[in-house]
Short mmCIF file of C-alpha atoms and ligand atoms in Angstrom, two decimals:
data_model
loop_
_atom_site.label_atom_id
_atom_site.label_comp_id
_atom_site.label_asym_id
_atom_site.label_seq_id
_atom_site.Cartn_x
_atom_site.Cartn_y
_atom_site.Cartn_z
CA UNK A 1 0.00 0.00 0.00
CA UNK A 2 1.33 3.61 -1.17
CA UNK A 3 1.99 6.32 2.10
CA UNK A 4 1.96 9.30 -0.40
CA UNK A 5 3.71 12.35 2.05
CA UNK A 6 2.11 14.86 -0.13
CA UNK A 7 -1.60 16.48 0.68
CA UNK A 8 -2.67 18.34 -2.36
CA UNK A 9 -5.39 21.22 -1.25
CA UNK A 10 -8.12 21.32 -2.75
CA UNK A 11 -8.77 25.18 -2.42
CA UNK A 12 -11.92 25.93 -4.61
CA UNK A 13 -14.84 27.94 -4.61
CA UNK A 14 -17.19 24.55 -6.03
CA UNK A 15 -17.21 20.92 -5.89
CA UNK A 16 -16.66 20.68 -9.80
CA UNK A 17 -13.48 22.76 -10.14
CA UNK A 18 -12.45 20.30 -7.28
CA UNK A 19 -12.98 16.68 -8.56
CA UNK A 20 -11.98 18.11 -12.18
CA UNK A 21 -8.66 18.80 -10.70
CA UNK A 22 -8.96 15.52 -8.16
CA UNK A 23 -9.14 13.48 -11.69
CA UNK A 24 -5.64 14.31 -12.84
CA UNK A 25 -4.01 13.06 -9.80
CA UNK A 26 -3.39 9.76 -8.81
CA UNK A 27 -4.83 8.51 -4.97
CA UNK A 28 -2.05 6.12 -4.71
CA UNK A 29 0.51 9.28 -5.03
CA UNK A 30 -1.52 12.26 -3.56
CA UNK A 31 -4.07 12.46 -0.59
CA UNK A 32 -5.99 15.40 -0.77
CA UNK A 33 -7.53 18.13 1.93
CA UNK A 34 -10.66 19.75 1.54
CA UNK A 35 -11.16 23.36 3.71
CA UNK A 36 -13.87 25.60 5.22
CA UNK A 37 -14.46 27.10 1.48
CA UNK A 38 -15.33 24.21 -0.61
CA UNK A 39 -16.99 22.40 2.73
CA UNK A 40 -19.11 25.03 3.43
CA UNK A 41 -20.05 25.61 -0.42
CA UNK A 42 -20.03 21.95 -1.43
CA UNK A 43 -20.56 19.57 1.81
CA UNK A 44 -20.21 16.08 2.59
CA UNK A 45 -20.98 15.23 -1.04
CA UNK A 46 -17.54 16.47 -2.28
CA UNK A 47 -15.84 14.82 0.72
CA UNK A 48 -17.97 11.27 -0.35
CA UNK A 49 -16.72 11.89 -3.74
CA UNK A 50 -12.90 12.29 -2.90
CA UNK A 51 -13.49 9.61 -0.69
CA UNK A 52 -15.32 7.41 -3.43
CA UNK A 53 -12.62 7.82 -5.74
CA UNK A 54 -9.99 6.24 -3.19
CA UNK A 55 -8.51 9.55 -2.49
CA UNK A 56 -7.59 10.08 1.52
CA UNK A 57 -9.09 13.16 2.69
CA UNK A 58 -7.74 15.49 5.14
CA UNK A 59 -11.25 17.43 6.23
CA UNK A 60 -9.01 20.83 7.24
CA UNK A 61 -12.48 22.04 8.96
CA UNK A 62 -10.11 23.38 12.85
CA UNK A 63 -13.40 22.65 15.38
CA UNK A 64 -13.17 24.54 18.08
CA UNK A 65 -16.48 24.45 20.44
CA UNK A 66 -17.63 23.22 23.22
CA UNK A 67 -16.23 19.39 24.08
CA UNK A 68 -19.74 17.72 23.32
CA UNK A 69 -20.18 19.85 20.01
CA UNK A 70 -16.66 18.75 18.85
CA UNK A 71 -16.75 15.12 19.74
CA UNK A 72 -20.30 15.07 17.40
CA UNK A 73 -18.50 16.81 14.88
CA UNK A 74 -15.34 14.59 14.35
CA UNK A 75 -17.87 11.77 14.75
CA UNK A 76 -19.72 12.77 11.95
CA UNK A 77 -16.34 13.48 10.03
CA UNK A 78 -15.36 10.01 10.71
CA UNK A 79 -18.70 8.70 9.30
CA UNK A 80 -17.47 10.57 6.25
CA UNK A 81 -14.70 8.20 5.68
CA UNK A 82 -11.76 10.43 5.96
CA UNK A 83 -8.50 10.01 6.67
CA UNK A 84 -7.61 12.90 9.13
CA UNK A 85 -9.30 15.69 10.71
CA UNK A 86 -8.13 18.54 12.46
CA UNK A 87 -9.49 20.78 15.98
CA UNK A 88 -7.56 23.92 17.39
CA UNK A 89 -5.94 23.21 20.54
CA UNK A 90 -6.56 26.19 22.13
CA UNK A 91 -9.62 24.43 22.96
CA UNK A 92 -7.99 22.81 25.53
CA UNK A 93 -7.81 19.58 26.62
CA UNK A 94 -11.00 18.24 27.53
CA UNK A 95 -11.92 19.21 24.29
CA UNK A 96 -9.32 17.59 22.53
CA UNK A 97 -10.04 14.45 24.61
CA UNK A 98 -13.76 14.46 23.46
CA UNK A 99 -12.91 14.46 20.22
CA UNK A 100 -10.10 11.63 20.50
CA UNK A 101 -12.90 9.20 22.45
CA UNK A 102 -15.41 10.62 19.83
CA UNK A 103 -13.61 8.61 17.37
CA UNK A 104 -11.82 6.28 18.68
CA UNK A 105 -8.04 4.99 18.52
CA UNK A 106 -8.72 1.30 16.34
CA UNK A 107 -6.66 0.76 13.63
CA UNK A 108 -9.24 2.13 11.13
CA UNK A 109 -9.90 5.43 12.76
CA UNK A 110 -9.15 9.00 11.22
CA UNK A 111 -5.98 10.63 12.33
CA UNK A 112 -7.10 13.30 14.70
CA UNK A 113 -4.74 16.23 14.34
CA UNK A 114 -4.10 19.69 16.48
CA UNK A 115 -4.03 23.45 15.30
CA UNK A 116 -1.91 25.11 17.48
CA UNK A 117 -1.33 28.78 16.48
CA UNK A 118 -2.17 30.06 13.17
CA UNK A 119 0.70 30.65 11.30
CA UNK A 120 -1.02 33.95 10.07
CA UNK A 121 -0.48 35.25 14.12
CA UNK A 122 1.88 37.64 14.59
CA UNK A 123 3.36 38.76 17.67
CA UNK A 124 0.57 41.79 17.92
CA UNK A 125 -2.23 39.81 17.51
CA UNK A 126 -0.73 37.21 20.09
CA UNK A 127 -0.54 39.83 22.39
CA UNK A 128 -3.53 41.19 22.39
CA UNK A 129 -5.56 38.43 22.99
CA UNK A 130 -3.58 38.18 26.22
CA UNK A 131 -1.19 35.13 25.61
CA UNK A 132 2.13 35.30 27.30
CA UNK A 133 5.80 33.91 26.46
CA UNK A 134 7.99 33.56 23.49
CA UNK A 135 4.94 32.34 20.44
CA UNK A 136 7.14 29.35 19.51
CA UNK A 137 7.54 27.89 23.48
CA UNK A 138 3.64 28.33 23.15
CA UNK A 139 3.78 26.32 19.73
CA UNK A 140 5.54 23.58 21.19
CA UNK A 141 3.50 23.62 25.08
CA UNK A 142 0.15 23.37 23.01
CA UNK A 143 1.54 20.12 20.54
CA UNK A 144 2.41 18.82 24.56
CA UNK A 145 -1.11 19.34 25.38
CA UNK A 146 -2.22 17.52 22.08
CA UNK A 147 -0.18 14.41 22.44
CA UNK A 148 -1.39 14.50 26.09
CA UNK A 149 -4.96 14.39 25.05
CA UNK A 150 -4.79 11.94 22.52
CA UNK A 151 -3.89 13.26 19.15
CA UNK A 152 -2.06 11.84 16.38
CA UNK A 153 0.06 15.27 15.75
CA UNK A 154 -0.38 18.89 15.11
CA UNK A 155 -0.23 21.06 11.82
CA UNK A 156 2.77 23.17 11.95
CA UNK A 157 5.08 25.73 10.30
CA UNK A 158 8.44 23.27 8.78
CA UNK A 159 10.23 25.95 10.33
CA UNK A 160 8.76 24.19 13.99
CA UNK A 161 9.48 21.01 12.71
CA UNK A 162 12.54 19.60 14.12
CA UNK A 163 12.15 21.69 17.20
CA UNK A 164 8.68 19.54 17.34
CA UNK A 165 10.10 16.02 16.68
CA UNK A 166 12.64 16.73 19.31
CA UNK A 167 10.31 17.51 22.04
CA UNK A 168 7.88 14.85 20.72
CA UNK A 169 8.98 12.11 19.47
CA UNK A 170 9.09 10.71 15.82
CA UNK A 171 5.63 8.93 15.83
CA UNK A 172 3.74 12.60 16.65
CA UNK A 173 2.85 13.49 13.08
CA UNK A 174 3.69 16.75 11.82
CA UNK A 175 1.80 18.18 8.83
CA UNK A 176 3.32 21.30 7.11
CA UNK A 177 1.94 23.99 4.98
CA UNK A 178 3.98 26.08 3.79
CA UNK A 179 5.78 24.41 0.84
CA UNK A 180 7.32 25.76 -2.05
CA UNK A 181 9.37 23.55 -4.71
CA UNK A 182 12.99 25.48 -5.30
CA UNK A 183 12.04 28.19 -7.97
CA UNK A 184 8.16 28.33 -7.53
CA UNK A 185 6.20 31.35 -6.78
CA UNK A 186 5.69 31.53 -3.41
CA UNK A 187 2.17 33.58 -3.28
CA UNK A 188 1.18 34.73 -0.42
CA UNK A 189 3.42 32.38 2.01
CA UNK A 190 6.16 34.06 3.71
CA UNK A 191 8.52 32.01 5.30
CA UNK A 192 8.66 28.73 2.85
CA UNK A 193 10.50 25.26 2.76
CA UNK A 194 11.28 23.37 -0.21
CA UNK A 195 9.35 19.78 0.02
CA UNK A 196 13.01 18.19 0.40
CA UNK A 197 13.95 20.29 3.26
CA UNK A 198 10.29 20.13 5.04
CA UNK A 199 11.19 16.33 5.04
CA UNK A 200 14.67 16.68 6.23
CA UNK A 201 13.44 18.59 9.24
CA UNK A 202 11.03 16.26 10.53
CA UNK A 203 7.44 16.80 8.51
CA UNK A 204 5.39 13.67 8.03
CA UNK A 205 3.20 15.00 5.48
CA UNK A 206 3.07 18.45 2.85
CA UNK A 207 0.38 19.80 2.26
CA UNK A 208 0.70 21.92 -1.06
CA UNK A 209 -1.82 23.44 -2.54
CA UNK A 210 -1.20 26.18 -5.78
CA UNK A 211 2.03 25.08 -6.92
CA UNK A 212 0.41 21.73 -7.75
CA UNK A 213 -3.49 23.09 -8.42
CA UNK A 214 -2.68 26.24 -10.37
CA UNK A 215 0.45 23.93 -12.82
CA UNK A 216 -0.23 23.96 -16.38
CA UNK A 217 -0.03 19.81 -15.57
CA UNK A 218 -0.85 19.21 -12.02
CA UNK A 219 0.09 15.51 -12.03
CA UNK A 220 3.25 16.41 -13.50
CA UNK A 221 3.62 19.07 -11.30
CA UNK A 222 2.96 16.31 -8.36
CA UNK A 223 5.84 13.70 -10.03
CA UNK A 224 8.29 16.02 -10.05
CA UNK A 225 7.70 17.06 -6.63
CA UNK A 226 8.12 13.62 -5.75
CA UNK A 227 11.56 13.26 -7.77
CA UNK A 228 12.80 16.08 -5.63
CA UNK A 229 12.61 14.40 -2.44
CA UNK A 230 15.22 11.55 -3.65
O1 LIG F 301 -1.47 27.05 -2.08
P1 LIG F 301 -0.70 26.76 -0.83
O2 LIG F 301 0.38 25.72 -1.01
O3 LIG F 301 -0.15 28.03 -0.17
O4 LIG F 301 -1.79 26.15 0.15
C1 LIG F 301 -1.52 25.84 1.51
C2 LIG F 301 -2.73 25.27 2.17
O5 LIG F 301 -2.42 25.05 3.54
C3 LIG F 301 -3.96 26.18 2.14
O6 LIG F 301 -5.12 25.33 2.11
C4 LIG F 301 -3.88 26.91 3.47
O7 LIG F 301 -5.14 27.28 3.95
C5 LIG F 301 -3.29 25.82 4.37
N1 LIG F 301 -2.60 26.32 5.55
C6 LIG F 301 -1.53 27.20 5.48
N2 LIG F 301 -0.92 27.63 6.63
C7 LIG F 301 -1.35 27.21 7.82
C8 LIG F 301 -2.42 26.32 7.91
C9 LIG F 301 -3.03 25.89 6.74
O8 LIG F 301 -1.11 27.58 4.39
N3 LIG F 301 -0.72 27.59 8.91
#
């Protein structure tokens, strides 16, 4: 069985535009993540059709509510048939928990992954909503609380990676945005990894979205991604 490392994201405005692009890749060499924009336009059907098509699908939908609300959710994303699902942490624990028992640990469960903070927070916005410390000791005390609770791993910058791993272990999963192949545009990310290096510092998976979806050949695009990492 293939572990493709690479989550293409599946950032469009309509379910079409997604499975059109879906149907050029390959589900034994991609797994694919579907976010709040083309969930909340499209719904479960899109996810059933990723899912239908073999694809593994990363439901990027970052619950945060109360413990009962987000152990109902994830168990209605696990119904779904994906493959991982994500909550914030700053939920806390007992939140995180209900979503872990929610879904259960068997062998067949989704991977239940942690937001810790947005990489989008800067040091202003950190402050003002009252959190105190260096922002990467928080990073790396609210992974703690996610392993503690139950969770498979935590999205993260690469930049957090090995720092992550370290403090870890190898088997908490780290899932990286952020990715640029050497010479691509980077778009609005700022501070990017090539998919090579993302690996070498401890990422399990990539998740790359345009310079894969917006490639004149996005399979292609996807191949020689892959030939970069040998
Ligand atoms: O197109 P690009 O490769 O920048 O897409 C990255 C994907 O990862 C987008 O779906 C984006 O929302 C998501 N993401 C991110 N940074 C985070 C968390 C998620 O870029 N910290």
């Amino acid at each position: 069985m293939s572990d493709p490392k690479i989550i293409v994201a599946l950032d469009y405005p309509d379910a079409q535009s997604a499975l059109q692009l879906a149907d050029q890749l390959d589900p034994q060499r991609a797994r694919v993540k579907v976010g709040k924009e083309l969930f909340t336009r499209s719904g479960p059907d899109v996810v059933k059709a990723l899912v239908s098509r073999d694809f593994d699908v990363f439901l990027d939908l970052k619950y945060h509510d109360i413990p009962h609300t987000v152990g109902r959710a994830c168990a209605a994303a696990a119904d779904l048939g994906v493959w991982m699902m994500n909550v914030h942490t700053l939920g806390g624990s007992a939140m995180m928990q209900a979503a872990r028992d929610a879904i259960g640990q068997e062998g067949d469960a989704p991977l239940l992954i942690g937001v810790t903070l947005l990489t989008s927070m800067d040091q202003a916005t950190f402050d003002q909503i009252g959190l105190t410390g260096a922002m990467t000791d928080t990073v790396v005390r609210l992974a703690g609380m996610a392993k503690e609770s139950g969770l498979d791993g935590v999205v993260c910058s690469a930049q957090e990676a090995s720092a992550l791993k370290q403090a870890l272990g190898a088997d908490f999963q780290l899932i990286t945005p952020g990715i640029r192949p050497a010479g691509s545009d980077r778009g609005d990310q700022h501070r990017t990894m090539t998919p090579k290096e993302a690996l070498s510092a401890g990422s399990d998976y990539l998740v790359i979205g345009r310079p894969i979806t917006a490639a004149p050949n996005p399979m292609q695009a996807l191949l020689d991604i892959e030939a970069s990492l040998l």
